[in-house]
mmCIF file of C-alpha atoms in Angstrom:
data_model
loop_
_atom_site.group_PDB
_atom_site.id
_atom_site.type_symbol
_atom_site.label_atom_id
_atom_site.label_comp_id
_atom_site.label_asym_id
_atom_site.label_seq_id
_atom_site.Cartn_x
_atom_site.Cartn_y
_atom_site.Cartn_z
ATOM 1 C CA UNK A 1 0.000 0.000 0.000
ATOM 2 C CA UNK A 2 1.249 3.271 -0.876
ATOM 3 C CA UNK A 3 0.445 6.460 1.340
ATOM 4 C CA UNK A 4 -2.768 7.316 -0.841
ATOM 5 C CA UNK A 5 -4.085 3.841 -0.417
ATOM 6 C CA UNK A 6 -2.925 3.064 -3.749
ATOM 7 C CA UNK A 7 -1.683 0.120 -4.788
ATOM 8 C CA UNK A 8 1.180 -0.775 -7.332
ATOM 9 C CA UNK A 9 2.983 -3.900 -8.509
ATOM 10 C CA UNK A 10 2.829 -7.094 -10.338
ATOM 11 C CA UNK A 11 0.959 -10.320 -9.959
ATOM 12 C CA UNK A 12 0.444 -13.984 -11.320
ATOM 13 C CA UNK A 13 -1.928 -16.738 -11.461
ATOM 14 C CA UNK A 14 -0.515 -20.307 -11.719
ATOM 15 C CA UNK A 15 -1.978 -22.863 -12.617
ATOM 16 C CA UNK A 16 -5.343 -22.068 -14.529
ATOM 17 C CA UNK A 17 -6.868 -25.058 -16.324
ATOM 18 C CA UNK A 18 -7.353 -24.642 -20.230
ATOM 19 C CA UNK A 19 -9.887 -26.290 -22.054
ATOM 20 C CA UNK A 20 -8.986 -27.320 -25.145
ATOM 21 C CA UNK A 21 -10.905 -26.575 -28.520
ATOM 22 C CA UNK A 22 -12.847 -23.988 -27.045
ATOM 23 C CA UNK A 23 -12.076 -20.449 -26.737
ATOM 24 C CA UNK A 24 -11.613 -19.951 -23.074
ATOM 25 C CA UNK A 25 -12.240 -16.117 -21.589
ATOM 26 C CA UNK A 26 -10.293 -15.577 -18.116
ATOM 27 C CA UNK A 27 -11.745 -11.832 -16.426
ATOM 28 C CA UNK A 28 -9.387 -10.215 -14.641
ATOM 29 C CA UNK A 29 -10.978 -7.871 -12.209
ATOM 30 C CA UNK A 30 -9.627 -5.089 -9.769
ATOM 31 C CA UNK A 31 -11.782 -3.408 -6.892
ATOM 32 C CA UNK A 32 -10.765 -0.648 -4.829
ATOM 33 C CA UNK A 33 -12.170 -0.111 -1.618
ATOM 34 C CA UNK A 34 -14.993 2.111 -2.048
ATOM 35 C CA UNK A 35 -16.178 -0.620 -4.674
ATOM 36 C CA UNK A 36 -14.650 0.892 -8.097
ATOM 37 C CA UNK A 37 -13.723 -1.396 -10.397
ATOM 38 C CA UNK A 38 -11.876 -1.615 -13.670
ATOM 39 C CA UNK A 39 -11.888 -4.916 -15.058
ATOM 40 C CA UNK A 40 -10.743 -6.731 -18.762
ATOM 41 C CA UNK A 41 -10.995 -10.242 -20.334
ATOM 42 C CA UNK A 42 -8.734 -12.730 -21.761
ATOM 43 C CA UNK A 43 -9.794 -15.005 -24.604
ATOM 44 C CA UNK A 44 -7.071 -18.173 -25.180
ATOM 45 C CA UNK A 45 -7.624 -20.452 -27.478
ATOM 46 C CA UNK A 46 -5.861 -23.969 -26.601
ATOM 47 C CA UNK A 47 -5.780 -26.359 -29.493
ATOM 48 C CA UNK A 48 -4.010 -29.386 -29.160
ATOM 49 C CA UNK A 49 -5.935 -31.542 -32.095
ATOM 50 C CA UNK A 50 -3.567 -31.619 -35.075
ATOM 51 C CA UNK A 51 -4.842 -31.452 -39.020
ATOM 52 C CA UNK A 52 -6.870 -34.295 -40.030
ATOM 53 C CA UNK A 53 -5.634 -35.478 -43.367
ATOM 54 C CA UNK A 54 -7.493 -37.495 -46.333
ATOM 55 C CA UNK A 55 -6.038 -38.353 -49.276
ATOM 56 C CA UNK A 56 -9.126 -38.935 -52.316
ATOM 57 C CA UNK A 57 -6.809 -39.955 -54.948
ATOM 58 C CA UNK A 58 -5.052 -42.200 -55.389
ATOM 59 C CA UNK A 59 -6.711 -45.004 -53.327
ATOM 60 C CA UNK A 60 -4.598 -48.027 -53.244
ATOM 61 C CA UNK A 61 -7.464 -51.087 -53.290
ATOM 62 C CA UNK A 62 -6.151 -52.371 -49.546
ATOM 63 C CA UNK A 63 -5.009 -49.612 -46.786
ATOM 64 C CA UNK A 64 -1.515 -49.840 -46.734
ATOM 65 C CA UNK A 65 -1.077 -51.445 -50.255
ATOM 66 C CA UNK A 66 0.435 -50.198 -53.344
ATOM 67 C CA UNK A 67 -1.094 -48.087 -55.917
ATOM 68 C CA UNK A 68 0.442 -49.237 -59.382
ATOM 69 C CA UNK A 69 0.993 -46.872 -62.357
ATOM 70 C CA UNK A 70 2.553 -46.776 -65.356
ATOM 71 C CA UNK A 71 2.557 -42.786 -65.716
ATOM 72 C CA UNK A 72 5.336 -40.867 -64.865
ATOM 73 C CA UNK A 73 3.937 -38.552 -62.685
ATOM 74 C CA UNK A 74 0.164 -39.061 -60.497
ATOM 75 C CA UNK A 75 -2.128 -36.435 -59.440
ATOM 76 C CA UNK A 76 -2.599 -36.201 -55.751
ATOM 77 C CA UNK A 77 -5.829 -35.150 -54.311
ATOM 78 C CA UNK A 78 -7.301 -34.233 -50.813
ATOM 79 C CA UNK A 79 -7.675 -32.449 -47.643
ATOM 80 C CA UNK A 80 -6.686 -31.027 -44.218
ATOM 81 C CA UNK A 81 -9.042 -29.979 -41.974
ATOM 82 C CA UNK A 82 -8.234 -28.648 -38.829
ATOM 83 C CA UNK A 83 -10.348 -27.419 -35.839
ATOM 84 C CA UNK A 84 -8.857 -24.186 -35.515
ATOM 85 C CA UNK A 85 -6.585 -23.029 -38.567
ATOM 86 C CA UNK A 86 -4.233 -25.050 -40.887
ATOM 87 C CA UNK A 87 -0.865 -23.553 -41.368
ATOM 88 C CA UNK A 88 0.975 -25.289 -44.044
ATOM 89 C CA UNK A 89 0.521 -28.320 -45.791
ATOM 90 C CA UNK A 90 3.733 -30.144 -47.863
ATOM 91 C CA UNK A 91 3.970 -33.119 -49.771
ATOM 92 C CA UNK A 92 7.104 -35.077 -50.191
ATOM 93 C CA UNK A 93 8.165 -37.777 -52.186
ATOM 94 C CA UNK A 94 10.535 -40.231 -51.371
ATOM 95 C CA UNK A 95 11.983 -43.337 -53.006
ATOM 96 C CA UNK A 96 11.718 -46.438 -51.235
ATOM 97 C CA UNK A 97 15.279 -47.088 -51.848
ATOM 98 C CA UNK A 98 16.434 -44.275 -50.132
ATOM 99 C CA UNK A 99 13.889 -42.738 -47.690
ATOM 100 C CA UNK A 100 16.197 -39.817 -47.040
ATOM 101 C CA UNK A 101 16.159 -38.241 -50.431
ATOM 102 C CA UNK A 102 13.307 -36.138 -50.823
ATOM 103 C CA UNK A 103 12.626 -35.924 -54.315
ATOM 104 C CA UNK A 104 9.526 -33.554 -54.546
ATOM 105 C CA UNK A 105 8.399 -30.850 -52.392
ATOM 106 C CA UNK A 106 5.227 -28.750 -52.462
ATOM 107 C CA UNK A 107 4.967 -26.375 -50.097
ATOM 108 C CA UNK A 108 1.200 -24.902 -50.014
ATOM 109 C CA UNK A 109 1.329 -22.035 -48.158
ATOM 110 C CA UNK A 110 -0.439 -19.537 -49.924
ATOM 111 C CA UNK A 111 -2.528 -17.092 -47.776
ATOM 112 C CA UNK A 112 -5.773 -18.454 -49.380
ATOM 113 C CA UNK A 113 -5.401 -21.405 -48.936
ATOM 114 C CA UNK A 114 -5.104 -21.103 -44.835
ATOM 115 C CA UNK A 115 -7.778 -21.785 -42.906
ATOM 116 C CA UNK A 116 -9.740 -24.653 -41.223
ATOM 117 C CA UNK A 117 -9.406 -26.668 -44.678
ATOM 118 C CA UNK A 118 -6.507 -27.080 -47.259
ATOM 119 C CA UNK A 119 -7.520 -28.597 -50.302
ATOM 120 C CA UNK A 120 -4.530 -30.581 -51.714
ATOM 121 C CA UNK A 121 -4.654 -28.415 -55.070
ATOM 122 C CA UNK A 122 -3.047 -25.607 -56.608
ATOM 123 C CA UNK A 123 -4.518 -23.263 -58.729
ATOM 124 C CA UNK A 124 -7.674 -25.563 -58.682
ATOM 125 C CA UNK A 125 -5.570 -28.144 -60.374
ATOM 126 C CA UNK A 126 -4.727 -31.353 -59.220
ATOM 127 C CA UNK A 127 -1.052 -31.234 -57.280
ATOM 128 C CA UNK A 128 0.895 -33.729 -59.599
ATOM 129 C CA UNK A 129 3.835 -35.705 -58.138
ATOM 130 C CA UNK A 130 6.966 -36.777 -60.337
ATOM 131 C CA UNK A 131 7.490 -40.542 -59.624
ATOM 132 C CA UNK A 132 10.794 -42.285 -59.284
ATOM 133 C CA UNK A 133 11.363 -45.774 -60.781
ATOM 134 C CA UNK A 134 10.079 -48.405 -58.470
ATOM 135 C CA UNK A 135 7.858 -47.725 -55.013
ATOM 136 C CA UNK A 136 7.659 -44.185 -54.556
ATOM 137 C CA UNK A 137 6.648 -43.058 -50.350
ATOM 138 C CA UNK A 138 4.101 -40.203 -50.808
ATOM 139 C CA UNK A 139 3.740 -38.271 -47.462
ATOM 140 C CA UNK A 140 1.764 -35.275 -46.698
ATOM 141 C CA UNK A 141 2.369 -33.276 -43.683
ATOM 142 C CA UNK A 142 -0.167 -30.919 -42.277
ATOM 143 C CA UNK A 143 0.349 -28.300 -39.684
ATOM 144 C CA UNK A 144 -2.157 -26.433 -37.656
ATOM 145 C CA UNK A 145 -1.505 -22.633 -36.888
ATOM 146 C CA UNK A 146 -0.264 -24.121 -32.777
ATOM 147 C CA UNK A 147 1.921 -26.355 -34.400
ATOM 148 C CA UNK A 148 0.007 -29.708 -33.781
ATOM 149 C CA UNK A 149 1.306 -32.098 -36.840
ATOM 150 C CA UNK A 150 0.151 -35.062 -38.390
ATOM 151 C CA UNK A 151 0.536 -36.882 -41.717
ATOM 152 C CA UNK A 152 -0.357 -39.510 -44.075
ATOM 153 C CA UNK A 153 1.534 -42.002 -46.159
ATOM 154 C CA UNK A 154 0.986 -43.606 -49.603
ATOM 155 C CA UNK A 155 2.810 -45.833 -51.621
ATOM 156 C CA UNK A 156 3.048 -45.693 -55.176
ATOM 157 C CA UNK A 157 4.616 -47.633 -57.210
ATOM 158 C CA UNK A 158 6.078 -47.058 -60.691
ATOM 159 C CA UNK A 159 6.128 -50.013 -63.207
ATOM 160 C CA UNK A 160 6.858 -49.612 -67.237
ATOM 161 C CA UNK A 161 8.339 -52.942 -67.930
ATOM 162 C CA UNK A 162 5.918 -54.461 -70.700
ATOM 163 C CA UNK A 163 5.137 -58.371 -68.890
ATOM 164 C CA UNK A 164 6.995 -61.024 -70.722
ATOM 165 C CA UNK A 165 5.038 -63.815 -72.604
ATOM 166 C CA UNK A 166 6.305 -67.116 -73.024
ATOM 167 C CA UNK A 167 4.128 -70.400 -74.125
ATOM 168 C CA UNK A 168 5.249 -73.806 -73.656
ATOM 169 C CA UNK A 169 2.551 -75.890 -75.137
ATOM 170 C CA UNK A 170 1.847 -76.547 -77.585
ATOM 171 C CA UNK A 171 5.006 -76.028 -79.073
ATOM 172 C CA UNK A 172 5.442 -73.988 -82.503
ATOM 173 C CA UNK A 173 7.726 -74.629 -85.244
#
């Protein structure tokens, strides 16, 4: 207390539970003795749910299997949603042979494209990934605007060796 019954200096709370996904409004309030008050709110936002990612194309036909192509490259579509704000989404391509190698980045973060969904497109266009001989590892990585992360693989795989034919019987002259 100062001389003037006045009162200066600083103060903390410790301790105050968040919820999360919901915007949660602290009020801070000061009263003076004869009952005047000043007062002011907080509003935190605690998100702790990271992007959830689908991929629409390509489907492999089991989760986890293959997707076979002979093309050279393979659009990729999809989506991130997010229950407060996606940040970034990039896709990265990887050969199987050599998993530290990325091959192909796409880094979507164009200012509208963020919010609470990222289409896996670019200029309305499908995203289209260069493939590498063999299995290619497709990831995307999505990441919310309080850094929560998550991803999803596919595999790929690249195959434009014509099959071989042989006949035994009957046997031609």
């Amino acid at each position: 207390k100062w001389p003037d019954n006045s009162f200066e200096g600083l103060w903390s709370i410790n301790r105050i539970k968040l919820v999360d996904s919901v915007t949660n409004k602290i009020v801070i309030k000061v009263l003076d003795g004869s009952g005047n008050y000043e007062q002011t709110e907080l509003k935190i936002e605690v998100d702790a749910s990271p992007p959830d990612i689908t991929i629409f194309n390509p489907i492999p036909v089991t989760q986890g299997a293959i997707f076979w192509t002979k093309n050279s490259k393979i659009p990729i579509t999809g989506e991130s949603i997010d229950n407060v704000q996606n940040k970034e989404l990039t896709i990265y391509n990887r050969s199987i042979d050599d998993l530290n190698q990325e091959v192909h980045t796409n880094d979507n973060k164009d200012s509208n494209d963020i919010g609470k969904i990222i289409n896996i497109r670019s200029n309305n266009e499908d995203i289209e990934i260069d493939l590498l001989p063999l299995i290619n590892i497709i990831e995307v990585v999505g990441i919310d605007s309080s850094g929560n992360q998550s991803s999803k693989l596919i595999k790929i795989g690249k195959d434009t060796e014509k099959p071989s034919l042989q006949l035994k019987y009957p046997k031609t002259a």
